[in-house]
XYZ file of C-alpha atoms in Angstrom:
646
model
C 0.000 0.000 0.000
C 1.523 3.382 -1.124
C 1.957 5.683 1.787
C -0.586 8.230 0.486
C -3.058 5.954 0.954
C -1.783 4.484 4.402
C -3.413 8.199 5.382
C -6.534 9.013 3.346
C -8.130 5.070 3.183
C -10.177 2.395 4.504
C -13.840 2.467 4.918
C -17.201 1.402 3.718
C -17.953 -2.681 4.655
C -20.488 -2.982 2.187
C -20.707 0.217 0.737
C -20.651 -0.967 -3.349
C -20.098 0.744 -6.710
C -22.480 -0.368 -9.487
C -20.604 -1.052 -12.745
C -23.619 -0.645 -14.409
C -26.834 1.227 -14.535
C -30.201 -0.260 -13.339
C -32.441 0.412 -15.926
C -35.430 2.607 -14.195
C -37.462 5.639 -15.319
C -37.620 6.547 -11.657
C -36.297 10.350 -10.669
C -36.203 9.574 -7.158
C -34.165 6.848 -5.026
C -34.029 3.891 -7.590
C -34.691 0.645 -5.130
C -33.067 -2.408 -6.874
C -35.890 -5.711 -7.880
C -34.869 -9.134 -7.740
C -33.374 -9.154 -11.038
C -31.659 -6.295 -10.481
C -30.106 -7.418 -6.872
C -28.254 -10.357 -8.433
C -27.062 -8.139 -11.112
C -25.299 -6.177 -8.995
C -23.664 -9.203 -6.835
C -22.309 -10.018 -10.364
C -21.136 -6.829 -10.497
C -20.373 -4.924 -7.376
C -16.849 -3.596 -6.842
C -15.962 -3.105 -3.241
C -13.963 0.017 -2.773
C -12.463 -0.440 0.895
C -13.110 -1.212 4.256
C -14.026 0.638 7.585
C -11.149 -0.138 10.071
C -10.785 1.237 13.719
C -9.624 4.948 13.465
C -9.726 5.203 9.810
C -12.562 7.243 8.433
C -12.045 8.288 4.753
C -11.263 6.564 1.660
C -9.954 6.850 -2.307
C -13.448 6.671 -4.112
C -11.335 6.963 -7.281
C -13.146 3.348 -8.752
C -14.957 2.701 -11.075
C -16.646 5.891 -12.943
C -18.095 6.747 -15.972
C -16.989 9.220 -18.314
C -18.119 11.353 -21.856
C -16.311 13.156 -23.668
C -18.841 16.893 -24.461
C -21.746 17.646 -23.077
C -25.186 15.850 -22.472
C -28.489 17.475 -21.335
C -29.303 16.099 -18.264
C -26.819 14.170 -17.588
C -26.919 14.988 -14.035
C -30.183 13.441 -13.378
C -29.925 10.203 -11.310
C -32.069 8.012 -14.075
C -30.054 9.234 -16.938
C -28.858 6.300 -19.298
C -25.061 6.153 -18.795
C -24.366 2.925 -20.136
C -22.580 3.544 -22.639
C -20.130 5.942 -21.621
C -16.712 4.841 -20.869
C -15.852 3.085 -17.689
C -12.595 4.837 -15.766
C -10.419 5.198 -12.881
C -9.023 8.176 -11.590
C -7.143 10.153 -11.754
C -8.053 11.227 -15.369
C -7.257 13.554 -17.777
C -8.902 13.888 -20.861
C -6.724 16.741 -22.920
C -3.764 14.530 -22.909
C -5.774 11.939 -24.951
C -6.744 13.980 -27.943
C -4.040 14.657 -31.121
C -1.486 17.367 -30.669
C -3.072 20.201 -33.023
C -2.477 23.667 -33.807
C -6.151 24.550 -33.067
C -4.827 24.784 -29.828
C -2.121 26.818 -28.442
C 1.792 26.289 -28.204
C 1.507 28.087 -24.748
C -0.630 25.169 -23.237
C 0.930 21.937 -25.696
C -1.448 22.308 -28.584
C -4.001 19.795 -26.684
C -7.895 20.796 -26.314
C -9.873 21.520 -23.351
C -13.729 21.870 -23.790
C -16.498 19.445 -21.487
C -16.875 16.595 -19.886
C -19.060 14.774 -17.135
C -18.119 12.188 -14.851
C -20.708 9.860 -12.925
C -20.407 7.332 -9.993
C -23.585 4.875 -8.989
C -23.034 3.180 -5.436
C -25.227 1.833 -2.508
C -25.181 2.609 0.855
C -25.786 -0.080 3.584
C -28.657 0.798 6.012
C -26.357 0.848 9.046
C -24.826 4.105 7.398
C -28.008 5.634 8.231
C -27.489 8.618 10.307
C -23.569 9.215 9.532
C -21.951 12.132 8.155
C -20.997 12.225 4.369
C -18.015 14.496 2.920
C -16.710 14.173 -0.861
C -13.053 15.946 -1.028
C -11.527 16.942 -4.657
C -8.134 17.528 -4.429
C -8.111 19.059 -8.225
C -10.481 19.681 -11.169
C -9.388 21.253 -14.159
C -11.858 23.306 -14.268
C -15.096 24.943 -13.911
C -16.493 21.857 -11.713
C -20.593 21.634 -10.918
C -21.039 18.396 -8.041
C -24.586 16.869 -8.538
C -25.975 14.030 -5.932
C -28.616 12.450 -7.086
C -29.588 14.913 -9.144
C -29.414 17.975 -6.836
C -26.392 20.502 -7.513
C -24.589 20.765 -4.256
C -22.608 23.613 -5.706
C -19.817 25.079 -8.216
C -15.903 25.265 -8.315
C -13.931 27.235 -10.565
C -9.934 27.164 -10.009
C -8.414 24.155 -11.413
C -5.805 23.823 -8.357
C -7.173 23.576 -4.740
C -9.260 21.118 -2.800
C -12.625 21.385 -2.168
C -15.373 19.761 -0.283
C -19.228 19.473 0.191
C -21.644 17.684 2.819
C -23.550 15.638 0.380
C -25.001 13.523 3.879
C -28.953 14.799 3.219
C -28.672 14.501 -0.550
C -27.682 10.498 -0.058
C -29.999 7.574 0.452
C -28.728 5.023 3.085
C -30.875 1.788 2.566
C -29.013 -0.624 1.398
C -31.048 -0.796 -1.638
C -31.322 2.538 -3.184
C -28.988 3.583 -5.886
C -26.802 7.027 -5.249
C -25.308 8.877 -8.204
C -22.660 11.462 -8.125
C -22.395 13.525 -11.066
C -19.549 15.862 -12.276
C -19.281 18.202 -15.035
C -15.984 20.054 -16.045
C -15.541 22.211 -18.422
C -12.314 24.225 -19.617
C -12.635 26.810 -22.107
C -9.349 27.336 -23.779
C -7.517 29.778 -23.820
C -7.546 28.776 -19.634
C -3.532 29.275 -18.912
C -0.002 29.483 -20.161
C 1.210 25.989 -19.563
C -0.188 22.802 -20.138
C -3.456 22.254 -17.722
C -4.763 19.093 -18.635
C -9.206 18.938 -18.043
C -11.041 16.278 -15.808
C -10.756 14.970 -12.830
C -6.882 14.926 -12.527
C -6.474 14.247 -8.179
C -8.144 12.217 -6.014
C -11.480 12.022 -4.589
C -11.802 11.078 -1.079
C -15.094 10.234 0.755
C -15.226 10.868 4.142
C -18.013 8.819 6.959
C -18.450 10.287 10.372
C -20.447 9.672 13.149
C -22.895 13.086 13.952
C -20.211 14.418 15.949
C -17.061 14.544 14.826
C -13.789 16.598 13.916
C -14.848 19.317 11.212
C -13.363 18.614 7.655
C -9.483 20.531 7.567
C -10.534 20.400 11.708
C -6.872 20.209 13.237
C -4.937 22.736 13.130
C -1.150 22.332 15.023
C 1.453 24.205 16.095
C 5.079 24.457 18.183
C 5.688 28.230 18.760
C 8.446 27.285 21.563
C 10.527 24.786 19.511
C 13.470 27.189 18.886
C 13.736 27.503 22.627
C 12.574 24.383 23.830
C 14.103 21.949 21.852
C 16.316 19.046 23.336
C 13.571 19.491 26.600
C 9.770 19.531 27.089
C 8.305 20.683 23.610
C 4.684 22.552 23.799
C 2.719 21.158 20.344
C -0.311 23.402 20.514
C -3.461 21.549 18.762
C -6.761 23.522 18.046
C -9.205 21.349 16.777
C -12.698 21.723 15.685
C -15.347 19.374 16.596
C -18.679 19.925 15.060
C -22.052 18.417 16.592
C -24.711 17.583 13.850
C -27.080 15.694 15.850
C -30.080 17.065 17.067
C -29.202 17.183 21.003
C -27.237 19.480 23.068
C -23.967 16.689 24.005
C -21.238 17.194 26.596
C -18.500 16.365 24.142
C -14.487 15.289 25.176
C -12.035 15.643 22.951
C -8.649 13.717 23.882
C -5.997 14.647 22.512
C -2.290 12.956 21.912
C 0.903 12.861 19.983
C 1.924 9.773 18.152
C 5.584 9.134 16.781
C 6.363 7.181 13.504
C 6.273 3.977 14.823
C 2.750 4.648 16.621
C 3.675 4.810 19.691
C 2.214 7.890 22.024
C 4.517 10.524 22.878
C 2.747 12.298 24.907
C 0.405 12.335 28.110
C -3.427 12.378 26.622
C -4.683 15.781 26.921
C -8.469 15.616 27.829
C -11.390 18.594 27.514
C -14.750 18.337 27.582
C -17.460 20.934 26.213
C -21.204 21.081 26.259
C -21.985 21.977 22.390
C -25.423 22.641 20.654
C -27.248 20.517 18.477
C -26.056 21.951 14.690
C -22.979 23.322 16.724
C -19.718 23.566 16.515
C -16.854 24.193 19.220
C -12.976 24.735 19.062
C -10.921 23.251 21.581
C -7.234 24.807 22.219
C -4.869 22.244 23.987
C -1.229 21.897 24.338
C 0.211 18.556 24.399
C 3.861 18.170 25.598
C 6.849 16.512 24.369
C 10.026 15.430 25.783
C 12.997 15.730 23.506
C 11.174 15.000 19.978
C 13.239 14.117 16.797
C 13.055 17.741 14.091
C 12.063 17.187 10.731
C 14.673 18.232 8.303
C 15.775 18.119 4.723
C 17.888 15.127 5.757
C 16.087 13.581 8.250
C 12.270 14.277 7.773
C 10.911 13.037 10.838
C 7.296 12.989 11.158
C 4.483 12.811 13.864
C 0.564 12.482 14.269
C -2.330 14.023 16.286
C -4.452 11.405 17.335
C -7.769 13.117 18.267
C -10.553 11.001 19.700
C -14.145 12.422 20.527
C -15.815 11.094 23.227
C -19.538 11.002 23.891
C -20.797 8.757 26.770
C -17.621 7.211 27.457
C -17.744 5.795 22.920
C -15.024 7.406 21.043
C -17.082 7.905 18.234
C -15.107 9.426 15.757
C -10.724 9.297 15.906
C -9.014 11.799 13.941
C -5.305 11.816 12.408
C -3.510 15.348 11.427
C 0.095 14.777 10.427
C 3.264 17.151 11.689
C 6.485 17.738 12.360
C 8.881 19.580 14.948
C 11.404 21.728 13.153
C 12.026 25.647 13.191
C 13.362 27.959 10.319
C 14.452 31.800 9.713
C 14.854 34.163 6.984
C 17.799 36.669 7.723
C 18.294 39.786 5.130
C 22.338 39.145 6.404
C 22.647 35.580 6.665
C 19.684 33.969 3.965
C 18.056 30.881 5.339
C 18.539 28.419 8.319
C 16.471 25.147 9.363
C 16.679 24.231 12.712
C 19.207 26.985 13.200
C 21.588 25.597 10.543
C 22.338 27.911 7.777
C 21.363 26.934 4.469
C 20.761 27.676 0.550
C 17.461 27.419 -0.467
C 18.669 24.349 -3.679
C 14.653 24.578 -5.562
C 13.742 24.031 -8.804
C 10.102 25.517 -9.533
C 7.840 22.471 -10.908
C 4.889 22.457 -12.827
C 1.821 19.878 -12.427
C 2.209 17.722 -15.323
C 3.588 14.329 -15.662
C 5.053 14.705 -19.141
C 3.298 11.734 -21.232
C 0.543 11.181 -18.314
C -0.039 14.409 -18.743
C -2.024 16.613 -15.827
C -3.434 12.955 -14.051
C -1.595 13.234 -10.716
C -0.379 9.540 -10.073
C 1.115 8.716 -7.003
C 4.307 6.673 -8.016
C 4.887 9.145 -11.142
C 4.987 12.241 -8.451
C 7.019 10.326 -6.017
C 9.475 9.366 -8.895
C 9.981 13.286 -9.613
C 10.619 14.157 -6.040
C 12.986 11.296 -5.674
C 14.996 12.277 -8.999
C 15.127 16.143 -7.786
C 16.530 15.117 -4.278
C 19.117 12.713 -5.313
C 20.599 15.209 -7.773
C 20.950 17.962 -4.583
C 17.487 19.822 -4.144
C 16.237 20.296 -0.877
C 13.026 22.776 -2.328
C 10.363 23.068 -4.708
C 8.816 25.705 -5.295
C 5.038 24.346 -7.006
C 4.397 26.724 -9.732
C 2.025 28.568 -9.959
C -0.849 26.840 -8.495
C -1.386 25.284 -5.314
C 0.165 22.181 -4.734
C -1.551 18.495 -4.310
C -2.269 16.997 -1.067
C -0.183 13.877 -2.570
C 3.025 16.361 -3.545
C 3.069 17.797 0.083
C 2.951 13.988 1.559
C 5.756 12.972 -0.765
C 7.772 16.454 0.710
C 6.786 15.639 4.168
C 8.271 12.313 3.494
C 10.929 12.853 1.646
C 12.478 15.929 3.327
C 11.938 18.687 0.252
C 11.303 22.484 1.739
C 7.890 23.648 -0.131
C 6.806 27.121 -1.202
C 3.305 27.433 -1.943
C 2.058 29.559 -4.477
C -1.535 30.600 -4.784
C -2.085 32.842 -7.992
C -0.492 32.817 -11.147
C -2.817 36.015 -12.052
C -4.667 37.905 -10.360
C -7.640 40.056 -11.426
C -6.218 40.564 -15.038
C -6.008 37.158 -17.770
C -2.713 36.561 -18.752
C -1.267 36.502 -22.256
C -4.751 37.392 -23.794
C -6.166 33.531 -21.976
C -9.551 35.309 -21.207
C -11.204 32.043 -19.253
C -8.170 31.969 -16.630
C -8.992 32.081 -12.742
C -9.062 35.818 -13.217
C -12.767 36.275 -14.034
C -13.801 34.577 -11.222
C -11.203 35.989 -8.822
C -13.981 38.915 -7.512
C -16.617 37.019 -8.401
C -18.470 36.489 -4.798
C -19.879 32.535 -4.315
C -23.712 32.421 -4.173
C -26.403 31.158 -2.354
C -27.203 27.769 -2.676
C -23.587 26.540 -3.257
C -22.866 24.322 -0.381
C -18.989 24.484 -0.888
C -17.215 24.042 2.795
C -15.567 26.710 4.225
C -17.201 28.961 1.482
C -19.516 31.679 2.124
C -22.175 33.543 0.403
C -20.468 37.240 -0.964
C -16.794 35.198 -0.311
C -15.283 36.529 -3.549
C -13.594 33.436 -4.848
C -9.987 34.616 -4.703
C -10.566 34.878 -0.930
C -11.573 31.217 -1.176
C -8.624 30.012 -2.718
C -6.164 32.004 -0.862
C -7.689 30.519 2.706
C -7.761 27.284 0.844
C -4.398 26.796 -0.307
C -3.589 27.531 3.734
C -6.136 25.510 5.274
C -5.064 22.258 3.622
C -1.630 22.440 4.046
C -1.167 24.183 7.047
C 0.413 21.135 9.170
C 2.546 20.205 6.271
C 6.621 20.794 7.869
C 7.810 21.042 4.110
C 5.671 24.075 3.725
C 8.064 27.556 4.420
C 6.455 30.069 2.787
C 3.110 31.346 0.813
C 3.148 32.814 -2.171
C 0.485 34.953 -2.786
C 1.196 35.268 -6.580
C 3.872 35.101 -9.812
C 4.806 37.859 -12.492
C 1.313 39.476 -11.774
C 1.813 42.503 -13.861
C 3.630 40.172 -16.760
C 0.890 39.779 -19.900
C -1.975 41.015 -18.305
C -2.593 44.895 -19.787
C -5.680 46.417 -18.317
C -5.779 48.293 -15.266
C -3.408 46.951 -12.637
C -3.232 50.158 -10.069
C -5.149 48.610 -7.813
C -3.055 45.450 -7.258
C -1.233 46.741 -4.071
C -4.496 46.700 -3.177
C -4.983 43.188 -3.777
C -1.776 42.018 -2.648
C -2.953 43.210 0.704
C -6.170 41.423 0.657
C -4.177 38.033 0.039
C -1.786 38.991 2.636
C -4.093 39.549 5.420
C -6.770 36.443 4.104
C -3.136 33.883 4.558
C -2.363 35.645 8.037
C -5.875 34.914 9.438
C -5.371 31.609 8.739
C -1.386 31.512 9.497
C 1.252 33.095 11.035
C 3.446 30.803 11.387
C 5.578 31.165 7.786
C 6.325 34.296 6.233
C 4.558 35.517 2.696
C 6.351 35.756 -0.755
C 6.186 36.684 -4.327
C 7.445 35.573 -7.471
C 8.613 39.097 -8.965
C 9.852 39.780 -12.259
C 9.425 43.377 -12.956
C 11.199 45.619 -9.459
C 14.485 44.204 -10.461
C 14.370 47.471 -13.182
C 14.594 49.751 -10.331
C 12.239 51.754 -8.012
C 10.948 53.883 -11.252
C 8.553 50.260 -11.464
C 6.445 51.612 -9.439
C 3.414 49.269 -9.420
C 5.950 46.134 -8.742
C 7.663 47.904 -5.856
C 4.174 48.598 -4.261
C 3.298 45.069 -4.538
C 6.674 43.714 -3.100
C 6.159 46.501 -0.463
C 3.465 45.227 0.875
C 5.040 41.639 1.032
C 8.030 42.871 3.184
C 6.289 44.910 5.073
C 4.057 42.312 6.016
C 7.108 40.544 7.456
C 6.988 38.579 3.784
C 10.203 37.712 1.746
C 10.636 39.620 -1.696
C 11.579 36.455 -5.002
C 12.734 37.836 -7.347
C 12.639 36.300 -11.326
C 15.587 36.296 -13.612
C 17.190 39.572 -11.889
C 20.636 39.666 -12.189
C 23.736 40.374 -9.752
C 23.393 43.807 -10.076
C 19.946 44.328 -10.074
C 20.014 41.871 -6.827
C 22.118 44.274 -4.825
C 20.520 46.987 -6.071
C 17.204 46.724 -4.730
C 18.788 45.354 -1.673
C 20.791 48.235 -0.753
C 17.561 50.329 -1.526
C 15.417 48.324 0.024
C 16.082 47.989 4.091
C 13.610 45.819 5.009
C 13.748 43.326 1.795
C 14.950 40.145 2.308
C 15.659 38.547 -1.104
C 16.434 35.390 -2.858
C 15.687 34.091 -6.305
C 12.187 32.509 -7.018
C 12.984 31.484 -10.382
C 16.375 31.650 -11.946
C 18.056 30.461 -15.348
C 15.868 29.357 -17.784
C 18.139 27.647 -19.969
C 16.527 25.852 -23.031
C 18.207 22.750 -24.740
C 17.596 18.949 -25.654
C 18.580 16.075 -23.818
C 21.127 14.217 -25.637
C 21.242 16.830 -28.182
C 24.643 18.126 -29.353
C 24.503 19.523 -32.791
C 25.269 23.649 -32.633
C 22.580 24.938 -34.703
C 20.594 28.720 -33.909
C 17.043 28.243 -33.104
C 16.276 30.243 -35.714
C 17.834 27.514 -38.155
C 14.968 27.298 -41.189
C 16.368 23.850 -41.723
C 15.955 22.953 -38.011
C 12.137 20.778 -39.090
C 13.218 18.649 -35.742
C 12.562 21.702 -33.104
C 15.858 20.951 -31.052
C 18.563 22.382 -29.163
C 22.188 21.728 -28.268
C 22.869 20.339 -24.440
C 23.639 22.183 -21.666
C 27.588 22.378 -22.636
C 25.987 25.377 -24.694
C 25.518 27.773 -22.531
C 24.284 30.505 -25.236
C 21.006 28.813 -25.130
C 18.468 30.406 -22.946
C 15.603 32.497 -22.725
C 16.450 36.168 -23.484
C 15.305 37.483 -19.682
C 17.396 34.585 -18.204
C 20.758 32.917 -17.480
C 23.024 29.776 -17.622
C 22.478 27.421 -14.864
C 26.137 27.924 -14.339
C 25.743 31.927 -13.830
C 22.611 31.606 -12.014
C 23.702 29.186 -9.293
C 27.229 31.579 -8.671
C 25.956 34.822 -7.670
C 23.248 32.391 -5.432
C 26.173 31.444 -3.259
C 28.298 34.287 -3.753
C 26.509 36.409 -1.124
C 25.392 34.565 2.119
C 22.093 37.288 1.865
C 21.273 35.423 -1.244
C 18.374 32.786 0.573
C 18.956 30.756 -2.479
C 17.351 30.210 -6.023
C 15.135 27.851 -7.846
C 15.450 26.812 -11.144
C 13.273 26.782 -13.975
C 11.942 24.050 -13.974
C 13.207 20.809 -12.291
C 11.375 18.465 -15.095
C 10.435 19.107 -18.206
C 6.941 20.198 -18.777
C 4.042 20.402 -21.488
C 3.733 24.389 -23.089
C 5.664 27.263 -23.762
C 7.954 25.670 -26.087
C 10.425 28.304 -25.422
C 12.128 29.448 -28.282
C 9.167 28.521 -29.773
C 5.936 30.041 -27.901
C 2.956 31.500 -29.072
C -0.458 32.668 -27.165
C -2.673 32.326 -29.567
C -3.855 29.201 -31.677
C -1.651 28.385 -34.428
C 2.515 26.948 -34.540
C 4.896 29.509 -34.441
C 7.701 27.316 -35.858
C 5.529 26.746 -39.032
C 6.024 23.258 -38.468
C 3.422 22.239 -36.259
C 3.843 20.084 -33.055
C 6.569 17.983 -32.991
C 5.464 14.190 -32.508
């Protein structure tokens, strides 16, 4: 069993997934005849079983999928039978023909629509338990149906989100549930390859009525800098929500497990009398004596264990992963871990899996990480999107330092890709739309900024936030207001933590203080406490804005940008008209790069030239689908003349 899903399975004794559809005319809870019964114990595919403490599992099995779009395909009767069968993760751009419809920017593959339906039944004894479904990524423009019912909408292609789908599901035993999902992305969407579908996991989550809220655990160690090698204070605020119809004196007990299971420290107990439909959050500190620190070379990790009690029956147990470990920025010294000084050695990273294209597959992201930290990096920096729940566990595990990046764009579409997050970014959610942790007039930018904190808030890898990349690059329209904005992000990450320092991915205040708009918007990051990346700058733009700059504390979010061919040694220009095979020489050819960018060589010596340097990160650590760099374009069409390579 990968480790991944040593952490999200298990569940469901009897729960089923129908490979087929029962033929009915019946809008309402389809209850299975006879005939129809020992079809389905032909049929059934168990997904997992319940096991003591474990309350969620993969429901990636055994879906159905079309390719467009198909009016009322939502409703629970609707004749799916012959739509292709699936696992995911899927995505569905990667399987169409490489075409010059498309863009070079995003790999000259197709969005456009798709739907996605699951059929299962739900024992009886699952009568009166909580429900949750978790995305970790759709690409994009998602609408959840349950049995016909739209729960609600998601737009941005990279975060997580969840919905109660409890009263829209019929626990019987006999009754036939459908979960529907339509995605659509309407290219031009972004300026890399995106992929469309269902590309992450889907988890379901079953709870008893009361239980630890979904994203409930929240922990911290603000004393392990001074505390360490002695008594440790891990601070655990957890929320437990009460969904049954009585008033309930609730305990929550609270302890710290090591790697090998074993409890680390003394149970921490508190009980609280909570409403019915209520919800309560409990603050405790846990201690421990003398724990091992997570670090790039020894990544140790640790677990709450949270058990709520009700009438002496732990009715629902609870695991958050952690780890101890401390870190500083310095605008003298760069970056230390544990008080060890150290260069920041990233790479930035895009999503895709080259030939698998967007579908996030566990071994295939695990293979990456492994490749990036034999050859010497110790960070990533996941551009420019949120990352997966699966990268962060394979960081956590690994020992790989994380930045987190939110935005790509902000308000304004980039590079003339008019259906990017942008046009939702003010765009408040609505009534109706049952999303979890979203509210009604919660413009959607807000969402994803608390979002990208909420789910990966207890991840060690995870130093900093990024609240955005090149935000004034390609966007034109009005951008005066983005110091604005930058603000807003700021202040929506520091509500929901404090505990790691804001940054940006700049590319345009390395031209001096006359930029004025950029030097706003990296004001407000440093000011804010935040740490100012720059892109592509230079030595002497470096110490430039450093010696104006007193309270910036730099280091290079993106750096090089070299461009060449594995295994590729002839010396031929990119502008070559005989060059039909779209190559370029290895990296012993160090005149090949992007025109705003460096050598690897040159990047990586003025990085450890100057110990206030925090470090760099490459572009990119893999190889990734779009902007074919020297051959790019943002619009449809091949700007070699060419077409796509094969």
């Amino acid at each position: 069993m990968r480790p991944f899903q040593k952490k999200c399975c298990a569940l469901l004794v009897g729960m089923s997934v129908m490979t087929s559809l029962v033929p009915t005319t019946r809008t309402s809870a389809i209850p299975l005849n006879a005939e129809a019964k020992q079809k389905q114990n032909a049929e059934t595919v168990y997904v997992g079983f319940i096991k003591d403490g474990e309350r969620s599992t993969l429901f990636n099995q055994d879906w159905r999928f079309y390719k467009g779009d198909q009016a009322g395909a939502e409703a629970l009767d609707f004749n799916d039978s012959s739509w292709r069968s699936l696992s995911l993760p899927h995505d569905w751009s990667i399987e169409g023909d490489f075409t010059v419809e498309g863009e070079a920017e995003s790999g000259f593959l197709l969005g456009g629509t798709g739907w996605y339906r699951k059929h299962f039944v739900i024992p009886q004894k699952y009568e009166g338990k909580e429900f949750t479904i978790n995305f970790d990524g759709v690409y994009m423009n998602a609408e959840v149906f349950v049995n016909g019912k739209l729960v609600g909408e998601h737009n941005y292609g990279y975060t997580a989100f969840a919905f109660d789908i409890t009263d829209e599901l019929i626990c019987d035993g006999e009754s036939e549930n459908v979960i529907a999902v339509k995605v659509k992305n309407p290219t031009p969407s972004s300026r890399w390859y995106s992929g469309s579908g269902i590309y992450r996991d889907i988890t379901l989550t079953v709870t008893d009525s009361i239980h630890v809220s979904h994203l409930g655990t929240t922990v911290t160690t603000p004393e392990i800098q001074t505390q360490q090698g002695g008594n440790v204070d891990v601070v655990v605020e957890t929320v437990v929500e009460n969904e049954s119809e009585n008033t309930s004196d609730i305990k929550l007990k609270t302890t710290v497990v090591n790697s090998d299971g074993e409890e680390v420290s003394n149970p921490v107990e508190t009980t609280e009398n909570i409403a019915a439909n209520g919800n309560f959050t409990f603050k405790q500190t846990a201690v421990v004596n003398n724990p091992n620190l997570w670090s790039v070379d020894n990544p140790n990790m640790y677990k709450i264990k949270n058990e709520v009690i009700v009438n002496d029956e732990v009715v629902d147990t609870y695991y958050t992963d952690f780890g101890f470990r401390y870190f500083n920025f310095d605008r003298d010294t760069g970056f230390s871990l544990n008080g060890e000084n150290m260069k920041l050695k990233g790479v930035c990273m895009h999503h895709d899996q080259g030939a698998l294209g967007a579908a996030s597959y566990y071994r295939a992201v695990e293979r990456q990480m492994e490749i990036m930290k034999e050859m010497g990096v110790n960070a990533i920096r996941v551009t420019h999107n949120p990352a997966s729940e699966m990268l962060l566990e394979i960081c956590d595990r690994l020992g790989l330092l994380v930045i987190n990046e939110a935005f790509d764009t902000w308000t304004n579409s980039k590079n003339g890709n008019v259906n990017d997050f942008s046009k939702f970014f003010n765009t408040p959610i609505e009534e109706g739309n049952q999303i979890i942790n979203g509210e009604p007039g919660m413009s959607w930018g807000e969402f994803e900024a608390r979002t990208m904190v909420k789910t990966s808030i207890n991840n060690p890898s995870v130093i900093m936030w990024s609240i955005g990349n090149e935000v004034l690059e390609g966007i034109g329209g009005n951008s005066s207001n983005y110091s604005t904005i930058a603000q807003n992000i700021v202040e929506w990450i520091q509500d929901e933590d404090t505990t790691r320092p804001v940054t940006i991915g700049d590319n345009k205040s390395k031209g001096g203080l006359g930029n004025t708009n950029a030097v706003a918007i990296s004001d407000v990051v440093a000011n804010n406490g935040g740490i100012v990346g720059f892109n592509y700058a230079n030595e002497n733009q470096f110490n430039s804005l450093r010696n104006s700059k007193a309270n910036w504390i730099l280091y290079g979010s993106e750096t090089s940008s070299a461009v060449h061919s594995r295994g590729y040694y002839k010396v031929r220009n990119h502008n070559d008209e005989s060059r039909r095979d779209l190559q370029l020489p290895e990296f012993d050819n160090n005149a090949n790069k992007v025109g705003w960018g460096h050598s690897a060589s040159d990047a990586w010596k003025y990085t450890i030239k100057h110990d206030y340097n925090a470090g760099e990160f490459v572009w990119t650590g893999f190889d990734y689908i779009g902007e074919p760099t020297p051959w790019n374009g943002t619009g449809p069409g091949s700007v070699s003349g060419w077409n796509p390579a094969p």
